[in-house]
């Protein structure tokens, strides 16, 4: 104790020349006697008041005085040193005084220290409180900061206290409530909650309060019991990373206690879509959307608008994104198929129609199945999945490939010399780079069908400084790997090796990267090589990678993830997941090439594929009686000599297929599959369907200047004054989302100039593609807090628009719009 007193007194003497010390209980006389402070003369009051007064008042030196008394402090009219006490400083050594001195607080806070004495028993709590205290803090300020220490929050405000308290309660931790009571802070805490939120209870508890808050904001009652401030309280809770799990758990418990399911059963979809307090609401919305979609009782535009409203709600990302996206893609798919009216005139016409629009149906189906699988094929989507399978298989794949088959049947030979033929790939796309003496990288992804290539192109365009364009090409037939890979190499002639399905390129073996590298070198004047993507990615970009690249003008890079996944009967169900992985991998390869000073890249494929997620029935397979010498037979083609079969097969000779070898091939018509033991049936290729024979050629260049920008967001501002505690704002997306103009996500709120949040927050992703500006208008009503018409009345505030920072879970200022708050006191009343 004496060391603390010495330190405290030494600190006080820095700003005071005379200090009076009353040790009324005569506990610290020994400490006084031992005390030595340089430049300070000690005086002990022992009926010598006049002597001490004379010494102090007549002092002309720099001496300072400590006046000590171990007697009770005299009454003012009996205190001969009162004038000096009033002029100088009094030092206290009771327990409360010691606490206040350590905190740097005046003795006027003694009652506060006494009331909450147990709080100050912990040095850790005292140290934390000292960090929070500021000059001029009131009793209320200090208690708020004590509550912050008790609840262990980073911020000193009531909303954060409730978030922390509610989260602790949801985890079964009632220690915070006990600590508030133990430190005599509970009454203060609940009084503050009562004042701000109009919460009244004889036995207040955090769960009872939150029960009312959730109930009011779900509109279970005609008249709210609490103030509208609870809307912001709950909104902020959902957006707070530290406490959002607690919101989840509290909401789940309240769902049961308020029997939310019964309410949702009678709540129209149009009203349910505005709630984000309960996880069950999303299940209700998804259920209703699915039922309406199955019954054809909702338009695609209306359904997409409902889903757009849910995009930034609390439960969307962690729990229901795949559900909503399944429904979204299903609706798009259904809408596209219903609008179809297509006939095909020729091979080139089919290519043009498929690459301009029809590929979208296969894309939408892939995305539907991908998201459906992410939901673990939840039963809520099972009927919809069944409908989509039937639509996709019968109304699209079967019906339009039957139409396409009429074109195939009319062909006398397969196109290999037209510019759109895969056989012209090297001459058309690679040779020009060689002629201009520019290095080019060719990435060949096995089974990357056209619609997958379109998605990759769109992903690349969104990457700044990437320029990407796509065109379609018709593969060789049969559309299988060996022939497709050979067709992409420089060549004069292709032939199928007798008795096999292996392909010779100008009489050279073409299987494997070593063989293909040899063909590239021998059939061109350029420095060429071939390498597996996995080996290429092992290079260190700035060292071994650049050393490797310098040796060549043309580098073929091969990767086989999609085909490898689909061809295996144990993994064929994961082929759409494999596509997602492959697109990401190709982007990584392209970035690696760029880091090796590569600027010209081409991405293509050997063939596409057909995939149906449902288990095929026996009737989906074709049994044929094939005559002749069979060398190779799979689900979609037969190779051999002197082959003939039924009308279910289209026959071509090797010569008709542009091959120099002898023999012929049989191709099942439309999407028919042959009965073949041991091979997978969901993922197939080799035939002549559009999905199998249309592949992408994607040219990618890296630019030195920016190639993308985000859409701009503005507001329609009719006034610069806020006169009610509801502010309606119209946001305008000023330009249209396109290849080069990307979407922009914003978070908007009303904020005081000191940074205090004065409204709920509005988050939205502006990705509108409509040309009409009126269709790019998004409206929101901000609920302002009571502070807006109280503490901040008549002050300038701003509508703050923020956007997320790249690679960080933080937001930065995008735009600010200023208003003056002029809200009438009558607007503070929720009801009257």
XYZ file of N, CA and C in Angstrom, residues 243-444:
606
model
N -20.631 -11.857 -33.651
C -21.814 -12.310 -32.903
C -22.900 -12.940 -33.776
N -22.658 -13.083 -35.092
C -23.734 -13.544 -35.973
C -24.155 -14.983 -35.673
N -23.245 -15.805 -35.164
C -23.629 -17.172 -34.787
C -24.647 -17.157 -33.657
N -24.494 -16.184 -32.766
C -25.452 -16.046 -31.683
C -26.822 -15.673 -32.194
N -26.864 -14.809 -33.210
C -28.150 -14.452 -33.829
C -28.813 -15.706 -34.396
N -28.042 -16.515 -35.061
C -28.543 -17.770 -35.647
C -29.186 -18.640 -34.566
N -28.473 -18.813 -33.465
C -28.965 -19.709 -32.410
C -30.184 -19.134 -31.691
N -30.157 -17.829 -31.415
C -31.308 -17.193 -30.761
C -32.534 -17.284 -31.666
N -32.333 -17.007 -32.947
C -33.437 -17.059 -33.901
C -34.056 -18.450 -33.952
N -33.210 -19.465 -33.932
C -33.708 -20.843 -33.965
C -34.567 -21.145 -32.743
N -34.103 -20.695 -31.569
C -34.867 -20.935 -30.341
C -36.191 -20.175 -30.357
N -36.146 -18.919 -30.832
C -37.367 -18.110 -30.871
C -38.358 -18.668 -31.896
N -37.835 -19.254 -32.978
C -38.704 -19.884 -33.979
C -39.632 -20.899 -33.329
N -39.081 -21.691 -32.430
C -39.895 -22.704 -31.744
C -40.841 -22.059 -30.734
N -40.343 -21.126 -29.946
C -41.152 -20.544 -28.870
C -42.308 -19.698 -29.400
N -42.101 -19.041 -30.545
C -43.170 -18.230 -31.131
C -43.991 -18.995 -32.170
N -43.624 -20.276 -32.368
C -44.341 -21.135 -33.332
C -44.427 -20.444 -34.703
N -43.267 -20.041 -35.174
C -43.179 -19.300 -36.438
C -43.696 -20.136 -37.614
N -43.517 -21.437 -37.560
C -43.966 -22.276 -38.679
C -45.461 -22.112 -38.917
N -46.248 -22.049 -37.834
C -47.699 -21.881 -37.984
C -48.028 -20.546 -38.647
N -47.283 -19.508 -38.292
C -47.521 -18.197 -38.895
C -47.148 -18.215 -40.378
N -46.009 -18.829 -40.687
C -45.545 -18.868 -42.080
C -46.489 -19.662 -42.979
N -47.146 -20.648 -42.410
C -48.074 -21.457 -43.203
C -49.191 -20.617 -43.809
N -49.525 -19.516 -43.154
C -50.620 -18.659 -43.632
C -50.109 -17.361 -44.249
N -48.796 -17.186 -44.277
C -48.227 -15.927 -44.761
C -47.992 -16.005 -46.269
N -48.514 -15.041 -47.035
C -48.292 -15.052 -48.487
C -46.818 -14.900 -48.821
N -46.414 -15.479 -49.930
C -45.023 -15.388 -50.382
C -44.576 -13.938 -50.488
N -45.433 -13.080 -50.995
C -45.087 -11.679 -51.206
C -44.736 -10.968 -49.900
N -45.306 -11.430 -48.783
C -45.004 -10.830 -47.488
C -43.817 -11.537 -46.824
N -43.748 -12.845 -46.984
C -42.645 -13.604 -46.378
C -41.291 -13.173 -46.929
N -41.257 -12.750 -48.177
C -39.986 -12.446 -48.834
C -39.284 -11.244 -48.204
N -39.997 -10.449 -47.406
C -39.375 -9.280 -46.772
C -38.745 -9.598 -45.425
N -38.981 -10.804 -44.892
C -38.444 -11.150 -43.570
C -37.100 -11.853 -43.677
N -36.178 -11.517 -42.761
C -34.924 -12.265 -42.711
C -34.512 -12.581 -41.276
N -35.506 -12.670 -40.406
C -35.212 -12.972 -39.010
C -35.110 -14.463 -38.745
N -35.820 -15.259 -39.546
C -35.917 -16.682 -39.254
C -35.492 -17.534 -40.444
N -34.683 -18.536 -40.160
C -34.239 -19.468 -41.191
C -35.426 -20.155 -41.857
N -36.463 -20.390 -41.071
C -37.642 -21.083 -41.581
C -38.318 -20.288 -42.701
N -38.151 -18.976 -42.673
C -38.749 -18.145 -43.720
C -38.200 -18.509 -45.084
N -36.895 -18.738 -45.171
C -36.303 -19.116 -46.455
C -36.838 -20.461 -46.936
N -37.056 -21.379 -46.013
C -37.631 -22.667 -46.406
C -39.037 -22.471 -46.962
N -39.786 -21.582 -46.334
C -41.131 -21.260 -46.803
C -41.073 -20.663 -48.209
N -40.168 -19.688 -48.414
C -40.055 -19.024 -49.712
C -39.655 -20.020 -50.792
N -38.636 -20.833 -50.497
C -38.171 -21.820 -51.485
C -39.291 -22.802 -51.812
N -40.004 -23.265 -50.802
C -41.121 -24.188 -51.021
C -42.164 -23.565 -51.955
N -42.542 -22.321 -51.673
C -43.570 -21.671 -52.486
C -43.090 -21.430 -53.916
N -41.821 -21.025 -54.064
C -41.290 -20.816 -55.417
C -41.268 -22.114 -56.209
N -40.864 -23.184 -55.558
C -40.814 -24.482 -56.226
C -42.211 -24.914 -56.661
N -43.187 -24.786 -55.769
C -44.553 -25.208 -56.105
C -45.123 -24.376 -57.245
N -44.899 -23.080 -57.214
C -45.396 -22.229 -58.293
C -44.712 -22.552 -59.613
N -43.425 -22.867 -59.539
C -42.677 -23.182 -60.750
C -43.166 -24.496 -61.353
N -43.369 -25.470 -60.511
C -43.858 -26.769 -60.999
C -45.236 -26.630 -61.626
N -46.067 -25.780 -60.991
C -47.445 -25.604 -61.473
C -47.548 -24.547 -62.572
N -46.415 -23.999 -63.006
C -46.396 -22.946 -64.034
C -47.245 -21.739 -63.629
N -47.156 -21.369 -62.342
C -47.959 -20.264 -61.821
C -47.129 -19.020 -61.534
N -45.905 -18.973 -62.046
C -45.052 -17.811 -61.832
C -44.169 -17.617 -63.055
N -44.013 -16.367 -63.465
C -43.145 -16.075 -64.602
C -41.693 -16.107 -64.159
N -40.810 -16.278 -65.116
C -39.384 -16.306 -64.786
C -38.932 -14.959 -64.209
N -39.421 -13.864 -64.778
C -39.031 -12.544 -64.272
C -39.451 -12.358 -62.814
N -40.691 -12.753 -62.495
C -41.193 -12.595 -61.118
C -40.376 -13.452 -60.159
N -40.098 -14.680 -60.571
C -39.321 -15.575 -59.701
C -37.925 -15.020 -59.457
N -37.272 -14.524 -60.500
C -35.925 -13.978 -60.340
C -35.931 -12.755 -59.423
N -36.991 -11.951 -59.482
C -37.100 -10.788 -58.599
C -37.217 -11.203 -57.132
N -37.984 -12.255 -56.871
C -38.092 -12.762 -55.501
C -36.716 -13.207 -54.997
N -36.002 -13.941 -55.825
C -34.688 -14.451 -55.414
C -33.703 -13.303 -55.234
N -33.794 -12.292 -56.086
C -32.912 -11.129 -55.964
C -33.096 -10.450 -54.611
N -34.332 -10.423 -54.118
C -34.602 -9.812 -52.812
C -33.940 -10.584 -51.671
N -33.701 -11.860 -51.880
C -33.104 -12.684 -50.826
C -31.583 -12.733 -50.899
N -31.010 -12.167 -51.931
C -29.593 -12.350 -52.251
C -28.651 -11.929 -51.124
N -28.988 -10.883 -50.387
C -28.088 -10.398 -49.338
C -28.699 -10.553 -47.946
N -29.671 -11.428 -47.826
C -30.249 -11.661 -46.504
C -29.339 -12.573 -45.686
N -29.598 -12.616 -44.402
C -28.689 -13.270 -43.452
C -28.466 -14.751 -43.752
N -29.532 -15.447 -44.096
C -29.435 -16.903 -44.219
C -29.013 -17.352 -45.614
N -28.996 -16.434 -46.578
C -28.805 -16.820 -47.980
C -27.490 -17.558 -48.225
N -26.387 -16.891 -47.898
C -25.074 -17.433 -48.264
C -24.729 -18.732 -47.534
N -24.859 -18.776 -46.213
C -24.383 -19.995 -45.550
C -25.316 -21.190 -45.675
N -26.609 -20.939 -45.896
C -27.563 -22.050 -45.812
C -28.343 -22.327 -47.100
N -28.704 -21.280 -47.847
C -29.706 -21.488 -48.889
C -29.295 -21.041 -50.287
N -28.061 -20.611 -50.460
C -27.651 -20.126 -51.778
C -27.871 -21.175 -52.859
N -27.473 -22.403 -52.589
C -27.609 -23.455 -53.599
C -29.076 -23.768 -53.881
N -29.924 -23.654 -52.871
C -31.358 -23.876 -53.071
C -31.916 -22.807 -54.015
N -31.628 -21.541 -53.681
C -32.139 -20.458 -54.513
C -31.578 -20.539 -55.936
N -30.295 -20.852 -56.055
C -29.712 -20.913 -57.389
C -30.274 -22.092 -58.176
N -30.573 -23.195 -57.508
C -31.235 -24.315 -58.183
C -32.552 -23.858 -58.776
N -33.357 -23.178 -57.965
C -34.664 -22.712 -58.422
C -34.492 -21.682 -59.540
N -33.521 -20.796 -59.393
C -33.275 -19.770 -60.404
C -32.911 -20.393 -61.750
N -31.955 -21.320 -61.747
C -31.543 -21.957 -63.001
C -32.666 -22.811 -63.580
N -33.427 -23.451 -62.717
C -34.554 -24.256 -63.202
C -35.569 -23.376 -63.915
N -35.859 -22.218 -63.345
C -36.823 -21.306 -63.959
C -36.316 -20.779 -65.290
N -35.045 -20.374 -65.327
C -34.442 -19.926 -66.591
C -34.527 -21.029 -67.643
N -34.180 -22.225 -67.245
C -34.172 -23.355 -68.175
C -35.568 -23.616 -68.732
N -36.544 -23.649 -67.845
C -37.923 -23.889 -68.265
C -38.388 -22.800 -69.228
N -38.042 -21.552 -68.912
C -38.433 -20.430 -69.762
C -37.792 -20.532 -71.137
N -36.513 -20.876 -71.190
C -35.808 -20.979 -72.471
C -36.378 -22.103 -73.330
N -36.636 -23.248 -72.728
C -37.141 -24.384 -73.493
C -38.535 -24.097 -74.034
N -39.370 -23.408 -73.235
C -40.725 -23.086 -73.693
C -40.711 -22.168 -74.910
N -39.687 -21.339 -75.017
C -39.623 -20.376 -76.120
C -38.997 -20.967 -77.386
N -38.494 -22.185 -77.307
C -37.755 -22.761 -78.428
C -38.641 -23.048 -79.644
N -38.174 -22.585 -80.783
C -38.765 -22.948 -82.068
C -37.620 -22.958 -83.062
N -37.003 -24.123 -83.214
C -35.751 -24.203 -83.965
C -35.818 -25.308 -85.012
N -35.295 -25.009 -86.180
C -35.030 -26.011 -87.207
C -33.609 -25.794 -87.688
N -32.994 -26.877 -88.160
C -31.605 -26.795 -88.595
C -31.524 -27.051 -90.090
N -30.719 -26.217 -90.779
C -30.620 -26.317 -92.229
C -29.350 -27.013 -92.697
N -28.297 -26.857 -91.915
C -27.008 -27.415 -92.321
C -26.103 -27.545 -91.116
N -24.943 -28.139 -91.341
C -23.965 -28.274 -90.271
C -23.552 -26.899 -89.749
N -23.284 -25.979 -90.660
C -22.856 -24.635 -90.268
C -23.983 -23.884 -89.572
N -25.219 -24.092 -90.047
C -26.370 -23.440 -89.411
C -26.546 -23.945 -87.971
N -26.375 -25.234 -87.792
C -26.474 -25.792 -86.441
C -25.414 -25.214 -85.523
N -24.194 -25.081 -86.061
C -23.110 -24.480 -85.283
C -23.454 -23.050 -84.899
N -23.975 -22.284 -85.883
C -24.290 -20.880 -85.628
C -25.392 -20.739 -84.583
N -26.435 -21.530 -84.677
C -27.548 -21.429 -83.730
C -27.143 -21.893 -82.334
N -26.339 -22.958 -82.286
C -25.942 -23.481 -80.982
C -25.010 -22.507 -80.267
N -24.055 -21.917 -81.006
C -23.077 -21.040 -80.357
C -23.637 -19.654 -80.053
N -24.739 -19.276 -80.713
C -25.312 -17.962 -80.454
C -26.334 -17.987 -79.321
N -27.039 -19.114 -79.125
C -28.087 -19.114 -78.113
C -28.356 -20.482 -77.472
N -28.425 -21.520 -78.298
C -28.920 -22.805 -77.798
C -28.029 -23.426 -76.722
N -26.740 -23.102 -76.733
C -25.833 -23.646 -75.711
C -26.306 -23.309 -74.307
N -27.060 -22.192 -74.173
C -27.499 -21.733 -72.858
C -28.333 -22.789 -72.134
N -29.065 -23.595 -72.870
C -29.902 -24.608 -72.227
C -29.039 -25.658 -71.542
N -27.980 -26.074 -72.196
C -27.064 -27.026 -71.568
C -26.334 -26.399 -70.388
N -26.010 -25.120 -70.521
C -25.382 -24.387 -69.409
C -26.324 -24.334 -68.212
N -27.585 -23.969 -68.432
C -28.555 -23.843 -67.338
C -28.807 -25.193 -66.673
N -28.855 -26.252 -67.469
C -29.036 -27.587 -66.899
C -27.841 -27.961 -66.025
N -26.649 -27.671 -66.526
C -25.449 -27.984 -65.739
C -25.464 -27.245 -64.414
N -25.809 -25.973 -64.455
C -25.827 -25.172 -63.229
C -26.938 -25.631 -62.280
N -28.062 -26.043 -62.842
C -29.134 -26.554 -61.978
C -28.675 -27.815 -61.245
N -28.148 -28.764 -61.991
C -27.721 -30.033 -61.383
C -26.595 -29.788 -60.380
N -25.665 -28.916 -60.721
C -24.549 -28.611 -59.827
C -25.061 -28.107 -58.486
N -25.984 -27.152 -58.509
C -26.514 -26.600 -57.265
C -27.448 -27.564 -56.564
N -28.188 -28.328 -57.323
C -29.067 -29.344 -56.737
C -28.243 -30.356 -55.948
N -27.104 -30.742 -56.487
C -26.230 -31.678 -55.782
C -25.629 -31.046 -54.525
N -25.369 -29.734 -54.580
C -24.840 -29.052 -53.391
C -25.841 -29.050 -52.243
N -27.120 -29.130 -52.555
C -28.144 -29.182 -51.500
C -28.296 -30.590 -50.946
N -27.406 -31.495 -51.381
C -27.530 -32.920 -51.051
C -28.839 -33.480 -51.584
N -29.265 -32.899 -52.738
C -30.470 -33.334 -53.431
C -31.655 -33.397 -52.469
N -31.822 -32.277 -51.777
C -32.854 -32.147 -50.750
C -34.234 -32.443 -51.324
N -35.069 -33.066 -50.505
C -36.397 -33.488 -50.961
C -37.275 -32.316 -51.371
N -37.006 -31.100 -50.827
C -37.830 -29.949 -51.200
C -37.702 -29.631 -52.682
N -36.595 -30.096 -53.292
C -36.358 -29.850 -54.718
C -36.584 -31.086 -55.588
N -36.943 -32.197 -54.998
C -36.988 -33.458 -55.746
C -38.009 -33.435 -56.879
N -39.200 -32.891 -56.613
C -40.214 -32.836 -57.677
C -39.778 -31.888 -58.788
N -39.159 -30.793 -58.414
C -38.663 -29.855 -59.413
C -37.555 -30.507 -60.237
N -36.662 -31.222 -59.574
C -35.572 -31.909 -60.282
C -36.127 -32.905 -61.291
N -37.161 -33.606 -60.894
C -37.775 -34.580 -61.806
C -38.371 -33.880 -63.025
N -39.016 -32.725 -62.781
C -39.598 -31.985 -63.897
C -38.508 -31.471 -64.836
N -37.432 -30.948 -64.264
C -36.341 -30.409 -65.079
C -35.680 -31.509 -65.898
N -35.509 -32.680 -65.300
C -34.925 -33.803 -66.038
C -35.778 -34.146 -67.260
N -37.085 -34.188 -67.072
C -37.980 -34.527 -68.185
C -37.952 -33.446 -69.258
N -37.985 -32.183 -68.807
C -37.923 -31.077 -69.761
C -36.632 -31.126 -70.565
N -35.532 -31.270 -69.853
C -34.229 -31.238 -70.511
C -34.058 -32.427 -71.456
N -34.423 -33.589 -70.987
C -34.221 -34.800 -71.794
C -35.185 -34.862 -72.977
N -36.486 -34.707 -72.695
C -37.491 -34.918 -73.742
C -37.692 -33.700 -74.638
N -37.842 -32.516 -74.002
C -38.178 -31.333 -74.793
C -36.958 -30.667 -75.414
N -35.779 -30.973 -74.911
C -34.575 -30.373 -75.477
C -33.673 -31.415 -76.125
N -33.026 -32.250 -75.322
C -32.038 -33.176 -75.875
C -32.630 -34.069 -76.961
N -33.701 -34.749 -76.639
C -34.259 -35.730 -77.571
C -34.928 -35.048 -78.761
N -35.808 -34.082 -78.474
C -36.588 -33.459 -79.544
C -35.697 -32.733 -80.543
N -34.755 -31.930 -80.035
C -33.963 -31.120 -80.960
C -32.775 -31.872 -81.546
N -32.300 -32.897 -80.878
C -31.279 -33.725 -81.511
C -31.898 -34.642 -82.558
N -33.186 -34.970 -82.396
C -33.898 -35.678 -83.479
C -33.966 -34.773 -84.717
N -34.250 -33.483 -84.493
C -34.262 -32.541 -85.617
C -32.869 -32.394 -86.215
N -31.870 -32.310 -85.336
C -30.487 -32.180 -85.786
C -30.043 -33.412 -86.579
N -30.587 -34.557 -86.204
C -30.215 -35.792 -86.886
C -30.597 -35.755 -88.360
N -31.642 -34.997 -88.705
C -32.035 -34.877 -90.114
C -30.900 -34.263 -90.923
N -30.168 -33.317 -90.319
C -29.011 -32.725 -90.984
C -27.901 -33.767 -91.112
N -27.647 -34.491 -90.042
C -26.604 -35.516 -90.065
C -26.913 -36.584 -91.123
N -28.166 -37.005 -91.167
C -28.571 -38.041 -92.132
C -28.385 -37.580 -93.569
N -28.492 -36.249 -93.784
C -28.398 -35.741 -95.162
C -26.957 -35.592 -95.636
N -26.006 -35.740 -94.723
C -24.610 -35.536 -95.092
C -24.039 -36.712 -95.870
N -23.314 -36.370 -96.906
C -22.590 -37.390 -97.662
C -21.166 -37.554 -97.129
N -20.684 -36.484 -96.500
C -19.349 -36.532 -95.899
C -19.298 -35.546 -94.733
N -18.309 -35.762 -93.868
C -18.141 -34.884 -92.699
C -17.198 -33.743 -93.058
N -17.538 -32.554 -92.621
C -16.747 -31.380 -92.964
C -15.394 -31.413 -92.256
N -14.331 -31.364 -93.060
C -12.986 -31.272 -92.470
C -12.190 -30.133 -93.076
N -12.687 -29.533 -94.167
C -11.947 -28.467 -94.834
C -12.556 -27.089 -94.627
N -13.770 -27.038 -94.122
C -14.380 -25.736 -93.858
C -13.666 -25.058 -92.691
N -13.736 -23.738 -92.666
C -13.002 -22.982 -91.646
C -13.485 -23.291 -90.233
N -14.746 -23.735 -90.102
C -15.275 -24.039 -88.773
C -14.923 -25.445 -88.300
N -14.179 -26.193 -89.115
C -13.817 -27.558 -88.748
C -12.632 -27.568 -87.783
N -12.682 -28.472 -86.822
C -11.583 -28.660 -85.879
C -10.281 -29.005 -86.599
N -10.412 -29.652 -87.737
C -9.221 -30.066 -88.497
C -8.421 -28.863 -88.991
N -9.054 -27.680 -89.037
C -8.376 -26.471 -89.509
C -7.819 -25.641 -88.345
N -7.898 -26.191 -87.136
C -7.519 -25.422 -85.951
C -6.104 -24.856 -86.055
N -5.137 -25.690 -86.359
C -3.747 -25.218 -86.335
C -3.521 -24.144 -87.395
N -4.007 -24.413 -88.623
C -3.792 -23.441 -89.700
C -4.495 -22.118 -89.417
N -5.710 -22.193 -88.893
C -6.513 -20.987 -88.700
C -6.121 -20.194 -87.459
N -5.800 -20.879 -86.378
C -5.637 -20.183 -85.096
C -4.196 -20.120 -84.584
N -3.382 -21.136 -84.879
C -2.024 -21.166 -84.332
C -1.003 -20.596 -85.311
N -1.125 -20.978 -86.594
C -0.147 -20.555 -87.603
C 0.011 -19.039 -87.701
N -1.086 -18.261 -87.581
C -0.906 -16.792 -87.653
C 0.049 -16.234 -86.603
N 0.085 -16.807 -85.437
C 1.028 -16.356 -84.410
C 2.459 -16.681 -84.819
N 2.616 -17.870 -85.395
C 3.959 -18.266 -85.861
C 4.431 -17.312 -86.951
N 3.519 -17.000 -87.878
C 3.875 -16.104 -88.986
C 4.275 -14.727 -88.475
N 3.637 -14.284 -87.387
C 3.965 -12.957 -86.825
C 5.095 -13.038 -85.800
N 5.679 -14.255 -85.690
C 6.778 -14.490 -84.749
C 6.390 -14.132 -83.313
N 5.180 -14.519 -82.937
C 4.683 -14.320 -81.571
C 4.496 -15.677 -80.903
N 4.931 -15.765 -79.682
C 4.782 -17.013 -78.932
C 3.313 -17.243 -78.607
N 2.863 -18.480 -78.682
C 1.474 -18.794 -78.379
C 1.407 -20.066 -77.536
N 0.499 -20.053 -76.576
C 0.254 -21.195 -75.695
C -1.124 -21.768 -76.028
N -1.201 -23.064 -76.234
C -2.469 -23.725 -76.549
C -2.811 -24.674 -75.401
N -3.906 -24.389 -74.712
C -4.354 -25.234 -73.603
C -5.502 -26.085 -74.105
N -5.328 -27.379 -74.052
C -6.357 -28.304 -74.524
C -6.935 -29.038 -73.317
